[in-house]
PDB file of C-alpha atoms and ligand atoms in Angstrom:
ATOM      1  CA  UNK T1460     -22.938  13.714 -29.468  1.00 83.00           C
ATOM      2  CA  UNK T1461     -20.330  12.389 -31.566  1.00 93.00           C
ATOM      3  CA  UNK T1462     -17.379  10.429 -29.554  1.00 97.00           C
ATOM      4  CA  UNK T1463     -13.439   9.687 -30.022  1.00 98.00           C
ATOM      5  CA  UNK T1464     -13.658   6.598 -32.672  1.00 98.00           C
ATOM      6  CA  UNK T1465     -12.119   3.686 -30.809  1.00 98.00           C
ATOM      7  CA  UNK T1466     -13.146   1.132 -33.555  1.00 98.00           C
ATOM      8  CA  UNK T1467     -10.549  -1.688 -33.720  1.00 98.00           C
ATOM      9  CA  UNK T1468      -9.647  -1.035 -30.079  1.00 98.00           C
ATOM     10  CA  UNK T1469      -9.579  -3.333 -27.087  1.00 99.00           C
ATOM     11  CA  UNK T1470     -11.014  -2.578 -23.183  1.00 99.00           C
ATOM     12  CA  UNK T1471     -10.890  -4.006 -19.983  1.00 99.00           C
ATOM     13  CA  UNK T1472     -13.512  -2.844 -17.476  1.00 98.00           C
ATOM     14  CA  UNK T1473     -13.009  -4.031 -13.896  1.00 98.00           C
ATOM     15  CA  UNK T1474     -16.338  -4.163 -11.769  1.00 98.00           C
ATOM     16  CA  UNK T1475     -17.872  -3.699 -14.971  1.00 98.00           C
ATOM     17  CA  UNK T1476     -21.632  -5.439 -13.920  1.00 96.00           C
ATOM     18  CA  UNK T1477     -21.660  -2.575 -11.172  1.00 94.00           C
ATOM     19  CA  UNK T1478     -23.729   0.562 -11.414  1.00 93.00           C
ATOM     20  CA  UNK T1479     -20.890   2.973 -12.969  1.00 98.00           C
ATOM     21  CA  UNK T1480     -19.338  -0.010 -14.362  1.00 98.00           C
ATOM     22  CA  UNK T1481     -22.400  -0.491 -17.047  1.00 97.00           C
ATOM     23  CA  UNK T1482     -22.023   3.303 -17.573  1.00 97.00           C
ATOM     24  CA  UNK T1483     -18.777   3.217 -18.969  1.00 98.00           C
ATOM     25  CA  UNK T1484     -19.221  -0.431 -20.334  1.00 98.00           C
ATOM     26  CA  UNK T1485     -22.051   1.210 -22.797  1.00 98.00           C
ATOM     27  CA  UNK T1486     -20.005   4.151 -23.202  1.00 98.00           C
ATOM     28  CA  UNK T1487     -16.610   2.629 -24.349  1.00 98.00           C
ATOM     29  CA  UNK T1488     -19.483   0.383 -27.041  1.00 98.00           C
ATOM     30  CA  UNK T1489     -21.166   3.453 -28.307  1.00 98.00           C
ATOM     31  CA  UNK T1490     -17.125   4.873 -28.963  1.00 98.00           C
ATOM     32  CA  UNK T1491     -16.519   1.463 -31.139  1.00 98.00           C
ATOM     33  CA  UNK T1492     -14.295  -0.660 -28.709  1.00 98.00           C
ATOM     34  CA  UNK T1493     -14.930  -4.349 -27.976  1.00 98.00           C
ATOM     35  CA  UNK T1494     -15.471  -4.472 -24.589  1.00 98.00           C
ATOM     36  CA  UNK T1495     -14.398  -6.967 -21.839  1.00 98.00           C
ATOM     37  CA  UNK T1496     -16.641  -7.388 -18.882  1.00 98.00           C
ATOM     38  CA  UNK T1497     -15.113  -7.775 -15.749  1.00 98.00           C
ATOM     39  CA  UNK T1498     -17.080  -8.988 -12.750  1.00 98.00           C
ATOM     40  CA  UNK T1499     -17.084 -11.164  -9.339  1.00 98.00           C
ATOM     41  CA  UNK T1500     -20.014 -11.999  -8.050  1.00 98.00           C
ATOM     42  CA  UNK T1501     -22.105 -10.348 -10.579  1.00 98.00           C
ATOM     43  CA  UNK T1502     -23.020 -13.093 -12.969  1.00 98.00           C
ATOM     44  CA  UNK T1503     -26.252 -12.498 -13.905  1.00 98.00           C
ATOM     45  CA  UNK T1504     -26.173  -8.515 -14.766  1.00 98.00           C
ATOM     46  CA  UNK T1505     -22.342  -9.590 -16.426  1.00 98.00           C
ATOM     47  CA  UNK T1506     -24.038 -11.433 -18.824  1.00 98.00           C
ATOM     48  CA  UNK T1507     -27.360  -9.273 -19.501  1.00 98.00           C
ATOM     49  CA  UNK T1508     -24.760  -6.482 -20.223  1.00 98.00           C
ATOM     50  CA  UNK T1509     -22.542  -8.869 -22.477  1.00 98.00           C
ATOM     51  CA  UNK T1510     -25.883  -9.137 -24.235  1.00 98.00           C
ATOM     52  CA  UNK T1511     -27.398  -5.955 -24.421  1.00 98.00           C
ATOM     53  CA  UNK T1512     -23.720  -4.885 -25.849  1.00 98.00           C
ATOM     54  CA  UNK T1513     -23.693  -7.649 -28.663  1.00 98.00           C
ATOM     55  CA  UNK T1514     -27.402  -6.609 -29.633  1.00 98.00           C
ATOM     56  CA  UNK T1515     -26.038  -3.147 -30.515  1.00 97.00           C
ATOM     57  CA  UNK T1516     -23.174  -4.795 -32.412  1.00 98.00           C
ATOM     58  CA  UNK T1517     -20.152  -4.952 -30.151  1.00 98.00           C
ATOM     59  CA  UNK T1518     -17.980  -7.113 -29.974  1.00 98.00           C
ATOM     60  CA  UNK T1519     -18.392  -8.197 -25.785  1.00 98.00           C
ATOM     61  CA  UNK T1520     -17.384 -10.427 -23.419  1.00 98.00           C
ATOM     62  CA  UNK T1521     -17.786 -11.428 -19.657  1.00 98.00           C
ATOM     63  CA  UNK T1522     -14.792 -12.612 -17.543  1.00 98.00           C
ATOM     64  CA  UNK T1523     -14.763 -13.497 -14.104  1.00 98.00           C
ATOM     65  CA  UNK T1524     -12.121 -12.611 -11.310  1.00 98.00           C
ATOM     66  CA  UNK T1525     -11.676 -11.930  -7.943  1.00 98.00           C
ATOM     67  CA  UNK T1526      -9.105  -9.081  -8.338  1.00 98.00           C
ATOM     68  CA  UNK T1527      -7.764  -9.836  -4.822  1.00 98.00           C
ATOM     69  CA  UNK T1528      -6.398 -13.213  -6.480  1.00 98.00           C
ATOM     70  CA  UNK T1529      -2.867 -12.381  -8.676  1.00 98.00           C
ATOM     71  CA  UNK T1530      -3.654 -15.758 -10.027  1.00 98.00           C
ATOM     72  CA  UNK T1531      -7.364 -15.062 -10.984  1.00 98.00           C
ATOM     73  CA  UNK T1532      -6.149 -11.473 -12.575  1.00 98.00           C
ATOM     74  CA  UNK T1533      -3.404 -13.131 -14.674  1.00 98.00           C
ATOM     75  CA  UNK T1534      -6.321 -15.808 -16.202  1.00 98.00           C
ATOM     76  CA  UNK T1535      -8.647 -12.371 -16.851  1.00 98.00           C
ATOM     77  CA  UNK T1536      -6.060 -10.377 -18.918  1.00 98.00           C
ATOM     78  CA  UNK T1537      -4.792 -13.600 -20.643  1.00 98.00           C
ATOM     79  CA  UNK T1538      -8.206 -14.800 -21.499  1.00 98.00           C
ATOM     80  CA  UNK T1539      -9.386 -10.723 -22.632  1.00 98.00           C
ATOM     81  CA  UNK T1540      -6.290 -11.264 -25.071  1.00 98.00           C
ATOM     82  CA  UNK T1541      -6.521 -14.802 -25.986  1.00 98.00           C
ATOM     83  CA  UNK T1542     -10.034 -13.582 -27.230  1.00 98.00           C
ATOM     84  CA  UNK T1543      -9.839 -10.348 -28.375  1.00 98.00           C
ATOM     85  CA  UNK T1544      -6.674 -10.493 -29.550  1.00 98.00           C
ATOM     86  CA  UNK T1545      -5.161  -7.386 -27.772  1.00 98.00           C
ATOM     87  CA  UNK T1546      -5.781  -5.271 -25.146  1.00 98.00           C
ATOM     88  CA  UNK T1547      -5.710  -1.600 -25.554  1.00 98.00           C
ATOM     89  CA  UNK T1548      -7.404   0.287 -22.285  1.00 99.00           C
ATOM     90  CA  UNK T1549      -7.734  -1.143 -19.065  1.00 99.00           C
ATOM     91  CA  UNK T1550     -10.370   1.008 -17.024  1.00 99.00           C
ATOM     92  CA  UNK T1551      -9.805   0.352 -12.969  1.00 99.00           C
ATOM     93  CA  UNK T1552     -13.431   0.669 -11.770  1.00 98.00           C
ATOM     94  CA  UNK T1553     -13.762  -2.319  -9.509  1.00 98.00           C
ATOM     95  CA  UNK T1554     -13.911  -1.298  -6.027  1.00 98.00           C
ATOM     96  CA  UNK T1555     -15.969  -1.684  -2.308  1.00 98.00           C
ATOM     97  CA  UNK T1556     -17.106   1.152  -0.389  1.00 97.00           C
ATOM     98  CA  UNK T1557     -18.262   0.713   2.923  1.00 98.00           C
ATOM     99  CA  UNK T1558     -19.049   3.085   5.823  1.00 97.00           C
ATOM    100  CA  UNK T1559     -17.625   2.949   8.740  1.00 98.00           C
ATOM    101  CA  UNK T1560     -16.503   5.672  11.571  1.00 98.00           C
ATOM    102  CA  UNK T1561     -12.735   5.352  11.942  1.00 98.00           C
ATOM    103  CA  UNK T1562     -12.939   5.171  15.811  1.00 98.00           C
ATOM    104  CA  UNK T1563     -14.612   1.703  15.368  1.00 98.00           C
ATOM    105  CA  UNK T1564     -12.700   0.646  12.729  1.00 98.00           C
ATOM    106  CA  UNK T1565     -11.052  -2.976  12.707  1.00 98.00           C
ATOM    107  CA  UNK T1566      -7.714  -3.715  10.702  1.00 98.00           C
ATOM    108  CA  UNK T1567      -9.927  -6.014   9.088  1.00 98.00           C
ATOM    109  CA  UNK T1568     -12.218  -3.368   7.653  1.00 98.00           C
ATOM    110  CA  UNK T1569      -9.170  -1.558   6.983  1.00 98.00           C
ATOM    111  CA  UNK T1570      -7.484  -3.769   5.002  1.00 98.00           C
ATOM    112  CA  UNK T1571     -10.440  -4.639   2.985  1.00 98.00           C
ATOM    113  CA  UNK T1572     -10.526  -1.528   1.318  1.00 98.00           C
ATOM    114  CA  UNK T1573      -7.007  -1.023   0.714  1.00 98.00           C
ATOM    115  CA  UNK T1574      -6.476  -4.512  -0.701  1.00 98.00           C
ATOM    116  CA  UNK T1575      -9.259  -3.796  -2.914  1.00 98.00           C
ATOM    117  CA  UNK T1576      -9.263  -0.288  -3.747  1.00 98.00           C
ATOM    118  CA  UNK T1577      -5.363   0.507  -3.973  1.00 98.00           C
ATOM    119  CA  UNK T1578      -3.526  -3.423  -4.098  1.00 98.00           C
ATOM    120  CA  UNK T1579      -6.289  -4.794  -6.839  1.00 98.00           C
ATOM    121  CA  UNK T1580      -5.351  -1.826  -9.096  1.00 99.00           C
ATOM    122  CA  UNK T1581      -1.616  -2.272  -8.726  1.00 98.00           C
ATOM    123  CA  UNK T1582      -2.082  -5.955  -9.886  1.00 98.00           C
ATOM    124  CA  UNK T1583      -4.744  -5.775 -12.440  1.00 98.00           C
ATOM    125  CA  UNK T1584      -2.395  -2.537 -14.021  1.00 99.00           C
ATOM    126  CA  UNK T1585       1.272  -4.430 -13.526  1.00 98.00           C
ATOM    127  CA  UNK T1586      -0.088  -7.531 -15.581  1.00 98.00           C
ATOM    128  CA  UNK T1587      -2.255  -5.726 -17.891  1.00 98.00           C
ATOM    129  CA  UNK T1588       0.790  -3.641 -18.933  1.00 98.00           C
ATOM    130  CA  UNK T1589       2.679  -6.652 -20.104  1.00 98.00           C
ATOM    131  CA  UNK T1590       0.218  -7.853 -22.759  1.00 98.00           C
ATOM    132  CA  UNK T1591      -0.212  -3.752 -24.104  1.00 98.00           C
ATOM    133  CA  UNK T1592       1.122  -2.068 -27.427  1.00 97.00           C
ATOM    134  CA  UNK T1593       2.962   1.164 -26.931  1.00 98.00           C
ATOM    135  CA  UNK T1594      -0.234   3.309 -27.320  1.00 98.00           C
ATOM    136  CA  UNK T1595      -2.418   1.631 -24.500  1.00 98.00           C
ATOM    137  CA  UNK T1596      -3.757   3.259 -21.639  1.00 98.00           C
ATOM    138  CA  UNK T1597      -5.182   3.109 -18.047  1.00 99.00           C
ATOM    139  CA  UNK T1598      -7.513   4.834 -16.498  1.00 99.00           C
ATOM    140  CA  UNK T1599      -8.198   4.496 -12.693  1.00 99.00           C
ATOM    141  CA  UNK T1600     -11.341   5.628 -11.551  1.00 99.00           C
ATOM    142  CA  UNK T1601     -10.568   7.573  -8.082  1.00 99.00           C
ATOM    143  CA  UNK T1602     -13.303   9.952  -6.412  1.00 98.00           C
ATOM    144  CA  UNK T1603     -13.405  13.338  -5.080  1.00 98.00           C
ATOM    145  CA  UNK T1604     -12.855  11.845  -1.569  1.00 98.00           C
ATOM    146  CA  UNK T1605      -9.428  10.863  -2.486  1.00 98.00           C
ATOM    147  CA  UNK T1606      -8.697  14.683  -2.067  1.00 96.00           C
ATOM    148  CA  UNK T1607     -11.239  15.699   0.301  1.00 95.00           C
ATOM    149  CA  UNK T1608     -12.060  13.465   3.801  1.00 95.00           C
ATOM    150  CA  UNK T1609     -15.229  12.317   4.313  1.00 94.00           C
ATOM    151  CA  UNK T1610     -17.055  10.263   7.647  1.00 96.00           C
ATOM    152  CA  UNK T1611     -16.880   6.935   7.773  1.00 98.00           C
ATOM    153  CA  UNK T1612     -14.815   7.038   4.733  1.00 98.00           C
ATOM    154  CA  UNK T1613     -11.349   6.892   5.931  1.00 98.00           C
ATOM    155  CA  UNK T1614      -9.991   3.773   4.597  1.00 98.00           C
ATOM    156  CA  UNK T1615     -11.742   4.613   1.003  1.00 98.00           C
ATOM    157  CA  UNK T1616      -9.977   8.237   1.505  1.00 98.00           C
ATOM    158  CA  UNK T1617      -6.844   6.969   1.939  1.00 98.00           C
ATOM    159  CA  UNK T1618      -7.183   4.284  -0.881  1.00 98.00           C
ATOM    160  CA  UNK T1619      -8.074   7.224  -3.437  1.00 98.00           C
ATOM    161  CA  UNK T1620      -5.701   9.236  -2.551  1.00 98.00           C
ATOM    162  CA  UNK T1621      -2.709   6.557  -2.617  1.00 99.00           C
ATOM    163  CA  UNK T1622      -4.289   5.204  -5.957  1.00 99.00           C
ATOM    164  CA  UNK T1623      -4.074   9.179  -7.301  1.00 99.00           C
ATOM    165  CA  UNK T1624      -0.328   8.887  -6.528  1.00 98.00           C
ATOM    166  CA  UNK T1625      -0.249   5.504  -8.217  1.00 98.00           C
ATOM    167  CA  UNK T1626      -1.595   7.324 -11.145  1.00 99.00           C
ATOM    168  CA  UNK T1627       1.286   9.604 -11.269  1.00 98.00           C
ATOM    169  CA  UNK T1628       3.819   7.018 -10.682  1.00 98.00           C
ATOM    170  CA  UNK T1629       2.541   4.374 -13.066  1.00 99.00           C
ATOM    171  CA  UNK T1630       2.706   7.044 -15.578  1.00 99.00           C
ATOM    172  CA  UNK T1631       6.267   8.234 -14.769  1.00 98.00           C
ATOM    173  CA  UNK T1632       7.548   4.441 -15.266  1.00 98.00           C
ATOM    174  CA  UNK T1633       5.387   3.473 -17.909  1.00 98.00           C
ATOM    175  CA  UNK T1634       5.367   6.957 -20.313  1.00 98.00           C
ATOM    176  CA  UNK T1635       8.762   5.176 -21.497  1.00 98.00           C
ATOM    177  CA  UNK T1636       6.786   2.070 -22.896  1.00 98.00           C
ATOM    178  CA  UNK T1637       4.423   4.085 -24.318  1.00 98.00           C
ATOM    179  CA  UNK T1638       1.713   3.425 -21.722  1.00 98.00           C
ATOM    180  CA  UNK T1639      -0.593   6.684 -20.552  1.00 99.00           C
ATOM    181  CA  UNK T1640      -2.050   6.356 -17.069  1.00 99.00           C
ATOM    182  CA  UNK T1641      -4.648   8.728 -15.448  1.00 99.00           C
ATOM    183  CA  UNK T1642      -7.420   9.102 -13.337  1.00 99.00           C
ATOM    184  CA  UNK T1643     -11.025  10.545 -13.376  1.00 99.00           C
ATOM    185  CA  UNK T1644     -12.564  11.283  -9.655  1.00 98.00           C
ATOM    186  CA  UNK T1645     -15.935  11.345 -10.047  1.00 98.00           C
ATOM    187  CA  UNK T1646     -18.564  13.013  -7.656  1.00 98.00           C
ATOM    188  CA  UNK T1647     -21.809  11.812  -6.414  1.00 97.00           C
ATOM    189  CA  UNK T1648     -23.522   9.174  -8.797  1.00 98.00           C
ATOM    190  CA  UNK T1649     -26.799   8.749  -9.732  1.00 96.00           C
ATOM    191  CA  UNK T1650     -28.036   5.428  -8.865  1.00 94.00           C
ATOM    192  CA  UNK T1651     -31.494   3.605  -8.994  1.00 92.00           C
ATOM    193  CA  UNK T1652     -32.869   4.185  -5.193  1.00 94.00           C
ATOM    194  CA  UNK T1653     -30.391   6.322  -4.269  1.00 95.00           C
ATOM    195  CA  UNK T1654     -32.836   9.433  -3.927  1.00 94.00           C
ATOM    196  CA  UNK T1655     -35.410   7.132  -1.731  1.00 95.00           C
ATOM    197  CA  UNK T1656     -31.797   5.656  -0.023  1.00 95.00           C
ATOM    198  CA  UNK T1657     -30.270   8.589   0.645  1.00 95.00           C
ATOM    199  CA  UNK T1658     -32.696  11.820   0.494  1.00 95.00           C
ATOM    200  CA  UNK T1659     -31.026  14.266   2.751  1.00 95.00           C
ATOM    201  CA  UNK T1660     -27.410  13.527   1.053  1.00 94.00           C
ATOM    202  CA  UNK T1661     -28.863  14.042  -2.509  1.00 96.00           C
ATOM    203  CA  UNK T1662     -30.743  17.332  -1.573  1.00 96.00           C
ATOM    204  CA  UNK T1663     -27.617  18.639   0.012  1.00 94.00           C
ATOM    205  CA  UNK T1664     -25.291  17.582  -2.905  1.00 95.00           C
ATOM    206  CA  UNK T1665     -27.902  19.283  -5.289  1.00 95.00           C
ATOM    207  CA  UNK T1666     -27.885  22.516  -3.425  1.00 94.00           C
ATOM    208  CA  UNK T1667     -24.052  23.070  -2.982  1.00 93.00           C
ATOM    209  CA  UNK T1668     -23.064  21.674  -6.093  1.00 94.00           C
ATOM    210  CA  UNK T1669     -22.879  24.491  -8.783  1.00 95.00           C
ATOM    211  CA  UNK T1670     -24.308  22.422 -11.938  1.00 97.00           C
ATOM    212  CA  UNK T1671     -26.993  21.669  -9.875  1.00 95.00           C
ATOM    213  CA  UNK T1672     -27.352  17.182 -10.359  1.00 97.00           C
ATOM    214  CA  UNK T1673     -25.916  14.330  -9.344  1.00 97.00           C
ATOM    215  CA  UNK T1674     -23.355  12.391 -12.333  1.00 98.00           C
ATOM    216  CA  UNK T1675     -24.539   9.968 -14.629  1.00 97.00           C
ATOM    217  CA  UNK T1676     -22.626   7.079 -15.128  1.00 97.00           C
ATOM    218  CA  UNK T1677     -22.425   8.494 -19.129  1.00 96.00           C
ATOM    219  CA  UNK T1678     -20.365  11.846 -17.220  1.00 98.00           C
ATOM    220  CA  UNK T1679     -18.008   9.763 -16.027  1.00 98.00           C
ATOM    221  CA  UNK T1680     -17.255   7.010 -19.240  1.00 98.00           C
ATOM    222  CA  UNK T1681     -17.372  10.445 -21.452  1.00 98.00           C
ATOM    223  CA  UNK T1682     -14.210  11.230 -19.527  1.00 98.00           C
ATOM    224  CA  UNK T1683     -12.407   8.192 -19.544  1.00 98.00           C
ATOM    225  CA  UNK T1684     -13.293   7.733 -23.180  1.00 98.00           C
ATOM    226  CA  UNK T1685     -11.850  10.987 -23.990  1.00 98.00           C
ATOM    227  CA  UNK T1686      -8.598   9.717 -21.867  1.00 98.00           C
ATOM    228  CA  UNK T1687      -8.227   6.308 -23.945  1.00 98.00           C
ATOM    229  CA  UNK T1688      -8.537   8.088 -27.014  1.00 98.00           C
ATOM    230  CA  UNK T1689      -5.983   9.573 -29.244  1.00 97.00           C
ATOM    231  CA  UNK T1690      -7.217  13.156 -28.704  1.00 98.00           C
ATOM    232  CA  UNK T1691      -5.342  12.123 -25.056  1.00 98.00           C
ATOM    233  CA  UNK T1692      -2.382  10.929 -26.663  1.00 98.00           C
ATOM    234  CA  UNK T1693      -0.089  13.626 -24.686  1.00 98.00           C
ATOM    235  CA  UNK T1694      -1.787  13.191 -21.232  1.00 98.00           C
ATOM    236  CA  UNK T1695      -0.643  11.097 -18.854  1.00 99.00           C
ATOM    237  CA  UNK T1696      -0.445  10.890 -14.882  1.00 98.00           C
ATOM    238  CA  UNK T1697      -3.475  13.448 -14.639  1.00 98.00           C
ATOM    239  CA  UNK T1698      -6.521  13.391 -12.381  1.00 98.00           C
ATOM    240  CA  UNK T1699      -9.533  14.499 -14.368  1.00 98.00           C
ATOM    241  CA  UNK T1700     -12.441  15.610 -11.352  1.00 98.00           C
ATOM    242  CA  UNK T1701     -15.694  15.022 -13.366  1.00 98.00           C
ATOM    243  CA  UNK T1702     -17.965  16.526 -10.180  1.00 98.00           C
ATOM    244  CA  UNK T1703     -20.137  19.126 -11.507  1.00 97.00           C
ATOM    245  CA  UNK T1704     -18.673  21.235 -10.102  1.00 97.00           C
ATOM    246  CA  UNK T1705     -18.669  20.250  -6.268  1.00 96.00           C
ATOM    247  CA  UNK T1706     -14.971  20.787  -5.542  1.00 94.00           C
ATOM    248  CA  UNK T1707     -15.018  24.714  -6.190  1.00 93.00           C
ATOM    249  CA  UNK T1708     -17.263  24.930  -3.425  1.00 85.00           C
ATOM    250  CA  UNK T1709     -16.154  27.291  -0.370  1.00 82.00           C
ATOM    251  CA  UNK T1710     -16.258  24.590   2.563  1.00 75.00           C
ATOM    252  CA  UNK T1711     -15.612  26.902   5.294  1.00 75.00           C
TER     253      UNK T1711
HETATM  254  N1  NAP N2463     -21.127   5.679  -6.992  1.00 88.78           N
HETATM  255  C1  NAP N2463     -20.554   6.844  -6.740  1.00 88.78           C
HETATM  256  O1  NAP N2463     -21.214   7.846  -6.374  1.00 88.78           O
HETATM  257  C2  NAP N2463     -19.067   6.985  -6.902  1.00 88.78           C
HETATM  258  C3  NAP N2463     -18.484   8.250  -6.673  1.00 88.78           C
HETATM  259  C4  NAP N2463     -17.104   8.395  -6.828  1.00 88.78           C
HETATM  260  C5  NAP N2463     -16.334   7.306  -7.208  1.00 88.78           C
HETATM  261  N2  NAP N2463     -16.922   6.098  -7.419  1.00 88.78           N
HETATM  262  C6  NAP N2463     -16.058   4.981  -7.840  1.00 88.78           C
HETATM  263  O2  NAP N2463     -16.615   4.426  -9.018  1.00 88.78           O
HETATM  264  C7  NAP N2463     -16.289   3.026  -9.077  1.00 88.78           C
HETATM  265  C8  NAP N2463     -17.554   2.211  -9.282  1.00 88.78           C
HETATM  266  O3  NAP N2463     -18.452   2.481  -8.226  1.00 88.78           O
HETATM  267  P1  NAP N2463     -19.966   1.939  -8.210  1.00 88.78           P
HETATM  268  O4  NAP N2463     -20.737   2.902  -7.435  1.00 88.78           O
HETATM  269  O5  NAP N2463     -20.373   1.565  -9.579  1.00 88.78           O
HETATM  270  O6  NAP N2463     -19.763   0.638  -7.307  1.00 88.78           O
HETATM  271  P2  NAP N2463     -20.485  -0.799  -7.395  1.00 88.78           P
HETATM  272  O7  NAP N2463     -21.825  -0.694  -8.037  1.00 88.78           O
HETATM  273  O8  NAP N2463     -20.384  -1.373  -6.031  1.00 88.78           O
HETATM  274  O9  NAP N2463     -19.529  -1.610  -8.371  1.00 88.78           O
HETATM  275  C9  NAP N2463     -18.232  -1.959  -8.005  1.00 88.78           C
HETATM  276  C10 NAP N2463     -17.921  -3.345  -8.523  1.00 88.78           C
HETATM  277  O10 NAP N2463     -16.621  -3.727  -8.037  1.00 88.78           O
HETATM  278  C11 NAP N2463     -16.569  -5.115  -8.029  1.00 88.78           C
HETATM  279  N3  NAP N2463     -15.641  -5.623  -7.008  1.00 88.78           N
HETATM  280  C12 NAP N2463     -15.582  -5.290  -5.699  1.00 88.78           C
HETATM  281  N4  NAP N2463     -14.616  -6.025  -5.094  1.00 88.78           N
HETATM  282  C13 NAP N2463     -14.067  -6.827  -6.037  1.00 88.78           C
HETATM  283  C14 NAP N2463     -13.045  -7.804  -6.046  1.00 88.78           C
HETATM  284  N5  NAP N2463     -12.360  -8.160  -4.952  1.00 88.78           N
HETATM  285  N6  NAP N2463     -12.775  -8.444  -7.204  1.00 88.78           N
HETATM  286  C15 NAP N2463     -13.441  -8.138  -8.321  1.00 88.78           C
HETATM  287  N7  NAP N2463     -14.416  -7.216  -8.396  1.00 88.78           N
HETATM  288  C16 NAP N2463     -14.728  -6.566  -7.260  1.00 88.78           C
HETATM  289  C17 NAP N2463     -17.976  -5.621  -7.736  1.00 88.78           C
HETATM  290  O11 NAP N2463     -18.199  -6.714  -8.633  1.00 88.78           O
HETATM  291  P3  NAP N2463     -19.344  -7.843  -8.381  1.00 88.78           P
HETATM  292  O12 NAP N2463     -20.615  -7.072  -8.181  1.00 88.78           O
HETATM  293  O13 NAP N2463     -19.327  -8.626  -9.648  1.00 88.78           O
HETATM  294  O14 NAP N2463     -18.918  -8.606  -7.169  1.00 88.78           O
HETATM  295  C18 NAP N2463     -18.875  -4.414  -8.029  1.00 88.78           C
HETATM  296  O15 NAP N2463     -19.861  -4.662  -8.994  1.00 88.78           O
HETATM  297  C19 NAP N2463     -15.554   2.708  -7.784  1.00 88.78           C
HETATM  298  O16 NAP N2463     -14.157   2.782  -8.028  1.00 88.78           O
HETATM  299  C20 NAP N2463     -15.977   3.816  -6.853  1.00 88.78           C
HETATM  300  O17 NAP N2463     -15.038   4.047  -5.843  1.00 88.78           O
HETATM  301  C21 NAP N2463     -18.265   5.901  -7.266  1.00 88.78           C
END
């Protein structure tokens, strides 16, 4: 499969040591882009990735933030441009997503997720902004939930949703710099355990959804590669569902 060339390009990937996050990491590498790792508490798998990303030739990085912290997300984008010398593409991927029924919900709980999900993306997009050429680009990654409720997932819902909106606005006000914003809401991901985890979920998602599998990480960075590159150049405030196929289903 050939992919967009980003050679000579810049990206920022938040929550990068996380299971999509080393998806799109690889992707975005295997496109030509130096690569910044983002993580928190990841160190170790930061740095294996950082490694496994030079020994194919990129040019890689791993940069630690807590992205609740405006002073900790200032220090990542300065210190992904103070090294790479530019930033092209941030990718929003960072994110928690916990379960909890909404009748037992505390404000705590609540407020976790939005600060993390919806705030964190406002900051780590305001400040990235600043240090990009007219030609840069953000993608936030969303979910399908962000346009379809699920249980125990009401703050994460809500977060999606207001961070689809976000999309659209950020790209409104910064289309005039030259900035392109947009989103990809994946589906179900494939994750190591998930099928021993989670058996009666991933049999159900296989049956209703019509390509028949759970994503790959790969499905999802193919997308926001295509969105950071200049075959996207006239896109901007879009949500691009990468699902297989699981939101044309008839749910009633
Ligand atoms: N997995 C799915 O099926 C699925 C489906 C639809 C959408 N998504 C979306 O895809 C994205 C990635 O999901 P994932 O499954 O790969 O999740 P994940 O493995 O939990 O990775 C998320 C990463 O976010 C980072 N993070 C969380 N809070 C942070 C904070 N305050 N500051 C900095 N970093 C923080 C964590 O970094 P550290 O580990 O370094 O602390 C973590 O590695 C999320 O936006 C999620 O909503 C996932």
């Amino acid at each position: 499969m050939t992919l967009p060339d980003l050679s000579g390009t810049v990206t920022l990937i938040t929550g990068a040591a996380g299971g999509l996050g080393h998806g799109l990491a690889r992707r975005f590498a295997e496109a030509g882009a130096a690569v910044a790792v983002h993580y928190r508490t990841s160190v170790t798998q930061a740095h294996a990735l950082v490694a496994e990303l030079q020994d194919r030739g990129t040019n890689a990085l791993a940069l630690p933030a807590d992205l609740l912290s405006p002073d900790q997300v200032r220090h990542l984008i300065e210190s992904t441009v103070d090294h790479f010398g530019r930033l092209d593409t941030l990718v929003n991927n960072a994110a928690v997503q916990p379960v909890q029924p909404l009748p037992e919900m505390t404000f705590d709980q609540w407020r976790e997720v939005l600060d993390t999900n919806l705030d964190a993306v406002f900051l780590t997009t305001s400040t990235a902004v600043r240090r990009m050429d007219p030609g840069g680009s953000v993608v936030n990654i969303a979910s399908i939930e962000g346009s379809q409720p699920a249980f125990g997932h009401a703050h994460y819902s809500t977060a999606k949703a207001a961070l689809l909106m976000h999309t659209r606005t950020a790209a409104l006000e910064y289309g005039p710099l030259g900035i392109r914003v947009n989103a990809v809401s994946p589906g179900l991901l494939h994750r190591e355990g998930l099928e021993t985890q989670w058996p009666e979920g991933v049999e159900r998602w296989q049956r209703a959804a019509p390509l028949g599998r759970l994503g790959q990480p790969e499905d999802v960075g193919n997308a926001c590669v295509f969105l950071a590159s200049p075959l996207a150049s006239w896109i901007t405030g879009q949500n691009l569902v990468v699902d297989g196929g699981m939101s044309t289903h008839p749910n009633w």
